């Protein structure tokens, strides 16, 4: 498969390049509403897995966030 080079003389050039580029959702753009999905006890304290409706996730150990995705 070959791809044609983009040329400014193409009829569709401006239309193709002026379209907004979709950006990934910013997980820090709102106040998260964390919902505990599961938790269990470990030797280092209780581990809790939480998620937000925006798709963000975090892990808490003994109530302190230790990871976020």
GROMACS .gro file of C-alpha atoms in nm:
model
   69
    1UNK     CA    1   0.000   0.000   0.000
    2UNK     CA    2   0.132   0.343  -0.088
    3UNK     CA    3   0.030   0.677   0.053
    4UNK     CA    4   0.021   0.987  -0.159
    5UNK     CA    5   0.214   1.284  -0.031
    6UNK     CA    6   0.010   1.574   0.101
    7UNK     CA    7   0.021   1.860  -0.143
    8UNK     CA    8  -0.109   2.210  -0.070
    9UNK     CA    9  -0.252   2.215  -0.422
   10UNK     CA   10  -0.488   1.926  -0.344
   11UNK     CA   11  -0.852   2.033  -0.359
   12UNK     CA   12  -0.923   1.872  -0.018
   13UNK     CA   13  -0.602   1.989   0.150
   14UNK     CA   14  -0.751   2.277   0.352
   15UNK     CA   15  -1.058   2.078   0.451
   16UNK     CA   16  -0.848   1.784   0.572
   17UNK     CA   17  -0.599   1.991   0.771
   18UNK     CA   18  -0.838   2.243   0.923
   19UNK     CA   19  -1.047   1.976   1.094
   20UNK     CA   20  -1.006   1.976   1.472
   21UNK     CA   21  -0.775   1.707   1.604
   22UNK     CA   22  -0.951   1.496   1.869
   23UNK     CA   23  -0.778   1.520   2.204
   24UNK     CA   24  -0.784   1.253   2.476
   25UNK     CA   25  -1.001   1.334   2.776
   26UNK     CA   26  -0.810   1.506   3.054
   27UNK     CA   27  -0.866   1.299   3.368
   28UNK     CA   28  -0.785   1.605   3.582
   29UNK     CA   29  -1.043   1.829   3.412
   30UNK     CA   30  -1.305   1.769   3.681
   31UNK     CA   31  -1.349   1.680   4.046
   32UNK     CA   32  -1.339   1.299   4.055
   33UNK     CA   33  -1.622   1.110   4.218
   34UNK     CA   34  -1.429   0.804   4.337
   35UNK     CA   35  -1.629   0.485   4.381
   36UNK     CA   36  -1.469   0.191   4.564
   37UNK     CA   37  -1.486  -0.115   4.338
   38UNK     CA   38  -1.310  -0.360   4.572
   39UNK     CA   39  -1.084  -0.374   4.874
   40UNK     CA   40  -0.893  -0.633   5.071
   41UNK     CA   41  -0.660  -0.650   5.368
   42UNK     CA   42  -0.287  -0.699   5.324
   43UNK     CA   43   0.007  -0.701   5.564
   44UNK     CA   44   0.066  -0.334   5.471
   45UNK     CA   45  -0.293  -0.221   5.525
   46UNK     CA   46  -0.619  -0.232   5.332
   47UNK     CA   47  -0.583  -0.196   4.954
   48UNK     CA   48  -0.878  -0.030   4.781
   49UNK     CA   49  -0.940  -0.006   4.405
   50UNK     CA   50  -1.147   0.295   4.300
   51UNK     CA   51  -1.278   0.433   3.972
   52UNK     CA   52  -1.446   0.749   3.849
   53UNK     CA   53  -1.718   0.777   3.582
   54UNK     CA   54  -1.462   0.953   3.356
   55UNK     CA   55  -1.260   0.631   3.329
   56UNK     CA   56  -0.984   0.722   3.576
   57UNK     CA   57  -0.877   0.458   3.829
   58UNK     CA   58  -0.668   0.471   4.143
   59UNK     CA   59  -0.534   0.238   4.412
   60UNK     CA   60  -0.520   0.327   4.779
   61UNK     CA   61  -0.320   0.153   5.049
   62UNK     CA   62  -0.429   0.229   5.404
   63UNK     CA   63  -0.636   0.518   5.265
   64UNK     CA   64  -0.344   0.682   5.082
   65UNK     CA   65  -0.336   0.692   4.698
   66UNK     CA   66  -0.039   0.491   4.569
   67UNK     CA   67  -0.122   0.461   4.197
   68UNK     CA   68  -0.346   0.627   3.943
   69UNK     CA   69  -0.427   0.542   3.583
   0.00000   0.00000   0.00000
